[in-house]
Amino acid sequence: MWQYKTSLAWQAGKKAEARVEGKPPLAVATPPEFGGPPNTWSPEDLLTSAVESCLLTTTLFHLERAGVTLKTYSSEAVGTLDKTSNGLAFTGVSVDIKATVATAEDKATATKAITRAESTCLISQSVSFPVELRVQVTVAEDA
Amino acid sequence: MWQYKTSLAWQAGKKAEARVEGKPPLAVATPPEFGGPPNTWSPEDLLTSAVESCLLTTTLFHLERAGVTLKTYSSEAVGTLDKTSNGLAFTGVSVDIKATVATAEDKATATKAITRAESTCLISQSVSFPVELRVQVTVAEDA
């Protein structure tokens, strides 16, 4: 069992500071569509990014075990919030992943690792909405 | 329907940069217990903080409608990750909220708003684990 401790201090208006001991503080706020400021991370951003970043950390875990190193990895995620029978809730997060590796053999391993991350990512396992992946792994031309 | 777009760029080792357009970038990484660095936000931190901060933004929403202003609000959250039948997953987040208000009447309204946030927070509605609250609202002595 592992535990993750965070804290929050409301400042003014719709803004607060989110903290984790020993880590940089992060300003958070209600998103603009619900009356908050435009340039501050919202809880909705945090959730979308939690899903997105967990896919990377889980992929890195599987790749390390397989002895394969990525050359590049980037992703774009979209979290969708909608009215449901339980009120406002996320109805899905889609993540578009692009990665490059050195060889065709690594490509097969990396594709498998990312696909495996989809079903083993602990954040995906902790949310009530589907997480959809699009994965594009290519062999880097300069490899 | 609302959408939240984030992106992620892997850098090296277990580290990446999480981005939301127009907002400050945030370094994210695998947590130390799974081989990552100690001083960087992890996906697990992001999820715990998403739950915690959504309770504040939802409380602020209800309080604004009720015409009540907080004097202070802070919280501490603990997210618990454990082995489940579906693999590693969050099994709960507990949030300890302390707030102060100006009058006894505001105290009743604020307590109601925070309790209502528990059942209406859109992040709580989007996760598969229970969110438990402890709420302590006091009337500020200097009010």
Short mmCIF file of C-alpha atoms in Angstrom, two decimals:
data_model
loop_
_atom_site.label_atom_id
_atom_site.label_comp_id
_atom_site.label_asym_id
_atom_site.label_seq_id
_atom_site.Cartn_x
_atom_site.Cartn_y
_atom_site.Cartn_z
CA MET A 1 0.00 0.00 0.00
CA TRP A 2 1.26 3.47 -0.89
CA GLN A 3 -0.07 6.86 0.15
CA TYR A 4 0.09 10.22 -1.60
CA LYS A 5 -0.31 13.34 0.51
CA THR A 6 -1.28 16.70 -0.93
CA SER A 7 -2.48 19.92 0.63
CA LEU A 8 -4.38 22.94 -0.54
CA ALA A 9 -4.56 26.52 0.68
CA TRP A 10 -7.29 28.78 -0.67
CA GLN A 11 -5.97 32.24 -1.46
CA ALA A 12 -8.66 34.50 -2.85
CA GLY A 13 -11.46 34.40 -5.40
CA LYS A 14 -11.37 31.04 -7.17
CA LYS A 15 -7.65 30.46 -6.64
CA ALA A 16 -5.64 28.21 -4.33
CA GLU A 17 -2.18 26.78 -3.99
CA ALA A 18 -1.78 23.00 -4.31
CA ARG A 19 1.19 21.52 -2.52
CA VAL A 20 3.09 18.28 -2.14
CA GLU A 21 5.86 18.33 0.47
CA GLY A 22 9.28 18.81 -1.13
CA LYS A 23 7.81 19.56 -4.57
CA PRO A 24 7.12 22.87 -6.35
CA PRO A 25 3.73 24.40 -5.44
CA LEU A 26 1.13 24.65 -8.18
CA ALA A 27 -1.52 27.36 -8.50
CA VAL A 28 -4.95 25.81 -9.12
CA ALA A 29 -8.34 27.38 -9.74
CA THR A 30 -11.84 26.89 -10.99
CA PRO A 31 -11.66 26.76 -14.82
CA PRO A 32 -12.81 29.82 -16.82
CA GLU A 33 -16.07 28.19 -17.95
CA PHE A 34 -17.13 28.05 -14.30
CA GLY A 35 -15.96 31.55 -13.42
CA GLY A 36 -12.25 31.06 -12.71
CA PRO A 37 -9.15 32.67 -14.23
CA PRO A 38 -7.86 31.52 -17.65
CA ASN A 39 -4.18 30.89 -16.93
CA THR A 40 -4.30 28.53 -13.97
CA TRP A 41 -4.43 24.72 -13.81
CA SER A 42 -7.93 23.48 -12.92
CA PRO A 43 -8.92 20.23 -11.17
CA GLU A 44 -10.13 19.08 -14.60
CA ASP A 45 -6.66 19.73 -16.10
CA LEU A 46 -5.08 17.82 -13.20
CA LEU A 47 -7.30 14.79 -13.78
CA THR A 48 -6.69 14.75 -17.54
CA SER A 49 -2.95 15.12 -17.00
CA ALA A 50 -2.96 12.41 -14.30
CA VAL A 51 -4.41 9.94 -16.80
CA GLU A 52 -2.03 11.09 -19.54
CA SER A 53 1.13 11.02 -17.42
CA CYS A 54 0.31 7.66 -15.86
CA LEU A 55 0.26 6.13 -19.33
CA LEU A 56 3.82 7.37 -19.83
CA THR A 57 5.12 6.21 -16.44
CA THR A 58 3.50 2.79 -16.94
CA THR A 59 4.96 2.55 -20.44
CA LEU A 60 8.41 3.44 -19.09
CA PHE A 61 8.02 0.72 -16.45
CA HIS A 62 7.21 -1.95 -19.06
CA LEU A 63 9.97 -0.74 -21.40
CA GLU A 64 12.60 -0.80 -18.66
CA ARG A 65 11.73 -4.42 -17.97
CA ALA A 66 12.01 -5.18 -21.70
CA GLY A 67 15.34 -3.35 -21.93
CA VAL A 68 14.11 -0.94 -24.59
CA THR A 69 14.74 2.83 -24.59
CA LEU A 70 12.53 5.38 -26.28
CA LYS A 71 14.05 8.07 -28.46
CA THR A 72 11.05 10.40 -28.12
CA TYR A 73 7.57 10.21 -26.59
CA SER A 74 4.88 12.85 -26.54
CA SER A 75 1.14 12.81 -26.16
CA GLU A 76 -1.94 14.97 -26.36
CA ALA A 77 -4.94 14.25 -24.19
CA VAL A 78 -8.54 15.43 -24.21
CA GLY A 79 -10.76 14.97 -21.18
CA THR A 80 -14.48 15.29 -21.77
CA LEU A 81 -16.81 16.55 -19.07
CA ASP A 82 -20.53 16.19 -19.59
CA LYS A 83 -23.87 16.05 -17.82
CA THR A 84 -24.65 12.49 -16.70
CA SER A 85 -27.34 10.89 -14.55
CA ASN A 86 -25.01 11.53 -11.58
CA GLY A 87 -24.48 15.19 -12.45
CA LEU A 88 -21.39 16.62 -14.11
CA ALA A 89 -18.72 13.99 -14.61
CA PHE A 90 -15.92 13.00 -16.95
CA THR A 91 -17.23 10.72 -19.68
CA GLY A 92 -13.85 9.88 -21.20
CA VAL A 93 -10.23 10.80 -21.76
CA SER A 94 -8.63 10.15 -25.13
CA VAL A 95 -4.85 10.13 -25.44
CA ASP A 96 -2.95 10.41 -28.70
CA ILE A 97 0.58 9.06 -28.22
CA LYS A 98 3.50 9.49 -30.61
CA ALA A 99 6.79 7.76 -29.89
CA THR A 100 9.96 7.01 -31.79
CA VAL A 101 12.44 4.21 -31.22
CA ALA A 102 15.71 3.08 -32.80
CA THR A 103 14.81 -0.19 -34.51
CA ALA A 104 11.90 -2.17 -35.90
CA GLU A 105 12.32 -4.65 -33.08
CA ASP A 106 12.06 -1.85 -30.51
CA LYS A 107 8.97 -0.59 -32.32
CA ALA A 108 7.17 -3.87 -31.68
CA THR A 109 8.22 -3.88 -28.03
CA ALA A 110 7.27 -0.23 -27.50
CA THR A 111 3.88 -0.65 -29.16
CA LYS A 112 3.21 -3.63 -26.91
CA ALA A 113 4.35 -1.69 -23.81
CA ILE A 114 2.08 1.27 -24.55
CA THR A 115 -0.88 -0.98 -25.30
CA ARG A 116 -0.18 -2.83 -22.07
CA ALA A 117 -0.01 0.48 -20.21
CA GLU A 118 -3.58 1.13 -21.29
CA SER A 119 -4.86 -1.80 -19.23
CA THR A 120 -2.38 -1.58 -16.33
CA CYS A 121 -2.12 2.18 -15.71
CA LEU A 122 -3.22 2.64 -12.13
CA ILE A 123 -5.00 5.92 -12.83
CA SER A 124 -7.03 4.35 -15.66
CA GLN A 125 -7.92 1.61 -13.14
CA SER A 126 -9.11 4.24 -10.66
CA VAL A 127 -11.52 6.24 -12.81
CA SER A 128 -15.09 5.51 -13.80
CA PHE A 129 -14.77 6.61 -17.44
CA PRO A 130 -13.07 4.94 -20.42
CA VAL A 131 -9.54 5.90 -21.45
CA GLU A 132 -9.00 5.62 -25.19
CA LEU A 133 -5.57 5.47 -26.79
CA ARG A 134 -4.26 6.18 -30.24
CA VAL A 135 -0.69 5.01 -30.54
CA GLN A 136 1.82 5.74 -33.27
CA VAL A 137 5.30 4.32 -32.82
CA THR A 138 7.83 4.95 -35.57
CA VAL A 139 11.44 4.05 -36.15
CA ALA A 140 13.49 7.26 -35.99
CA GLU A 141 15.13 7.97 -39.32
CA ASP A 142 18.38 9.10 -37.72
CA ALA A 143 18.69 5.86 -35.74
CA MET B 1 -20.05 19.46 -22.80
CA TRP B 2 -16.59 20.79 -21.91
CA GLN B 3 -13.17 19.57 -22.95
CA TYR B 4 -9.81 19.81 -21.21
CA LYS B 5 -6.69 19.49 -23.32
CA THR B 6 -3.30 18.62 -21.89
CA SER B 7 -0.06 17.49 -23.46
CA LEU B 8 3.01 15.67 -22.29
CA ALA B 9 6.60 15.58 -23.51
CA TRP B 10 8.92 12.92 -22.17
CA GLN B 11 12.35 14.33 -21.39
CA ALA B 12 14.70 11.69 -19.98
CA GLY B 13 14.67 8.92 -17.42
CA LYS B 14 11.31 8.90 -15.66
CA LYS B 15 10.62 12.62 -16.21
CA ALA B 16 8.32 14.56 -18.50
CA GLU B 17 6.80 17.99 -18.84
CA ALA B 18 3.02 18.28 -18.52
CA ARG B 19 1.46 21.21 -20.33
CA VAL B 20 -1.83 23.02 -20.69
CA GLU B 21 -1.89 25.77 -23.30
CA GLY B 22 -1.48 29.21 -21.72
CA LYS B 23 -0.67 27.78 -18.28
CA PRO B 24 2.68 27.18 -16.52
CA PRO B 25 4.28 23.83 -17.42
CA LEU B 26 4.62 21.25 -14.66
CA ALA B 27 7.38 18.68 -14.34
CA VAL B 28 5.92 15.21 -13.71
CA ALA B 29 7.57 11.86 -13.09
CA THR B 30 7.19 8.34 -11.83
CA PRO B 31 7.06 8.54 -7.99
CA PRO B 32 10.16 7.48 -6.00
CA GLU B 33 8.63 4.19 -4.86
CA PHE B 34 8.50 3.10 -8.51
CA GLY B 35 11.96 4.37 -9.40
CA GLY B 36 11.36 8.05 -10.13
CA PRO B 37 12.90 11.21 -8.62
CA PRO B 38 11.73 12.48 -5.20
CA ASN B 39 10.99 16.14 -5.91
CA THR B 40 8.63 15.94 -8.88
CA TRP B 41 4.83 15.71 -9.03
CA SER B 42 3.68 12.18 -9.90
CA PRO B 43 0.46 11.09 -11.63
CA GLU B 44 -0.64 9.86 -8.18
CA ASP B 45 -0.09 13.35 -6.72
CA LEU B 46 -2.05 14.88 -9.61
CA LEU B 47 -5.03 12.57 -9.03
CA THR B 48 -5.06 13.20 -5.27
CA SER B 49 -4.79 16.95 -5.82
CA ALA B 50 -7.51 16.85 -8.51
CA VAL B 51 -9.93 15.35 -5.98
CA GLU B 52 -8.84 17.76 -3.26
CA SER B 53 -8.99 20.92 -5.38
CA CYS B 54 -12.34 20.00 -6.94
CA LEU B 55 -13.86 19.92 -3.45
CA LEU B 56 -12.71 23.52 -2.97
CA THR B 57 -13.91 24.78 -6.36
CA THR B 58 -17.29 23.06 -5.84
CA THR B 59 -17.56 24.52 -2.34
CA LEU B 60 -16.77 28.00 -3.71
CA PHE B 61 -19.49 27.52 -6.33
CA HIS B 62 -22.12 26.67 -3.71
CA LEU B 63 -20.96 29.47 -1.38
CA GLU B 64 -21.11 32.08 -4.13
CA ARG B 65 -24.71 31.11 -4.80
CA ALA B 66 -25.44 31.38 -1.07
CA GLY B 67 -23.73 34.78 -0.85
CA VAL B 68 -21.26 33.61 1.79
CA THR B 69 -17.53 34.34 1.78
CA LEU B 70 -14.90 32.20 3.48
CA LYS B 71 -12.24 33.78 5.64
CA THR B 72 -9.84 30.84 5.31
CA TYR B 73 -9.94 27.36 3.78
CA SER B 74 -7.23 24.75 3.73
CA SER B 75 -7.18 20.99 3.35
CA GLU B 76 -4.93 17.97 3.56
CA ALA B 77 -5.59 14.95 1.39
CA VAL B 78 -4.31 11.39 1.41
CA GLY B 79 -4.73 9.15 -1.61
CA THR B 80 -4.31 5.43 -1.01
CA LEU B 81 -2.99 3.14 -3.71
CA ASP B 82 -3.25 -0.60 -3.18
CA LYS B 83 -3.32 -3.93 -4.93
CA THR B 84 -6.85 -4.80 -6.05
CA SER B 85 -8.38 -7.55 -8.18
CA ASN B 86 -7.81 -5.21 -11.16
CA GLY B 87 -4.16 -4.60 -10.31
CA LEU B 88 -2.81 -1.46 -8.67
CA ALA B 89 -5.52 1.14 -8.16
CA PHE B 90 -6.57 3.93 -5.82
CA THR B 91 -8.81 2.57 -3.09
CA GLY B 92 -9.73 5.92 -1.58
CA VAL B 93 -8.91 9.57 -1.03
CA SER B 94 -9.59 11.17 2.35
CA VAL B 95 -9.71 14.93 2.65
CA ASP B 96 -9.47 16.85 5.90
CA ILE B 97 -10.91 20.35 5.42
CA LYS B 98 -10.56 23.28 7.81
CA ALA B 99 -12.37 26.52 7.08
CA THR B 100 -13.19 29.68 8.97
CA VAL B 101 -16.07 32.09 8.41
CA ALA B 102 -17.25 35.33 9.99
CA THR B 103 -20.50 34.36 11.72
CA ALA B 104 -22.39 31.40 13.13
CA GLU B 105 -24.90 31.74 10.31
CA ASP B 106 -22.10 31.56 7.73
CA LYS B 107 -20.76 28.50 9.54
CA ALA B 108 -24.00 26.60 8.93
CA THR B 109 -24.05 27.65 5.27
CA ALA B 110 -20.37 26.78 4.72
CA THR B 111 -20.69 23.38 6.40
CA LYS B 112 -23.66 22.64 4.16
CA ALA B 113 -21.77 23.83 1.05
CA ILE B 114 -18.74 21.64 1.78
CA THR B 115 -20.91 18.62 2.54
CA ARG B 116 -22.81 19.26 -0.69
CA ALA B 117 -19.50 19.51 -2.56
CA GLU B 118 -18.74 15.96 -1.47
CA SER B 119 -21.64 14.60 -3.53
CA THR B 120 -21.49 17.07 -6.43
CA CYS B 121 -17.74 17.43 -7.07
CA LEU B 122 -17.27 16.33 -10.65
CA ILE B 123 -13.94 14.65 -9.94
CA SER B 124 -15.46 12.57 -7.11
CA GLN B 125 -18.18 11.62 -9.62
CA SER B 126 -15.52 10.48 -12.10
CA VAL B 127 -13.45 8.13 -9.95
CA SER B 128 -14.09 4.55 -8.95
CA PHE B 129 -12.98 4.91 -5.32
CA PRO B 130 -14.70 6.56 -2.33
CA VAL B 131 -13.82 10.13 -1.32
CA GLU B 132 -14.12 10.68 2.42
CA LEU B 133 -14.34 14.10 4.03
CA ARG B 134 -13.66 15.44 7.47
CA VAL B 135 -14.92 18.99 7.76
CA GLN B 136 -14.25 21.51 10.48
CA VAL B 137 -15.75 24.96 10.02
CA THR B 138 -15.16 27.50 12.77
CA VAL B 139 -16.17 31.09 13.33
CA ALA B 140 -13.02 33.21 13.16
CA GLU B 141 -12.36 34.90 16.51
CA ASP B 142 -11.31 38.15 14.89
CA ALA B 143 -14.54 38.37 12.90
#
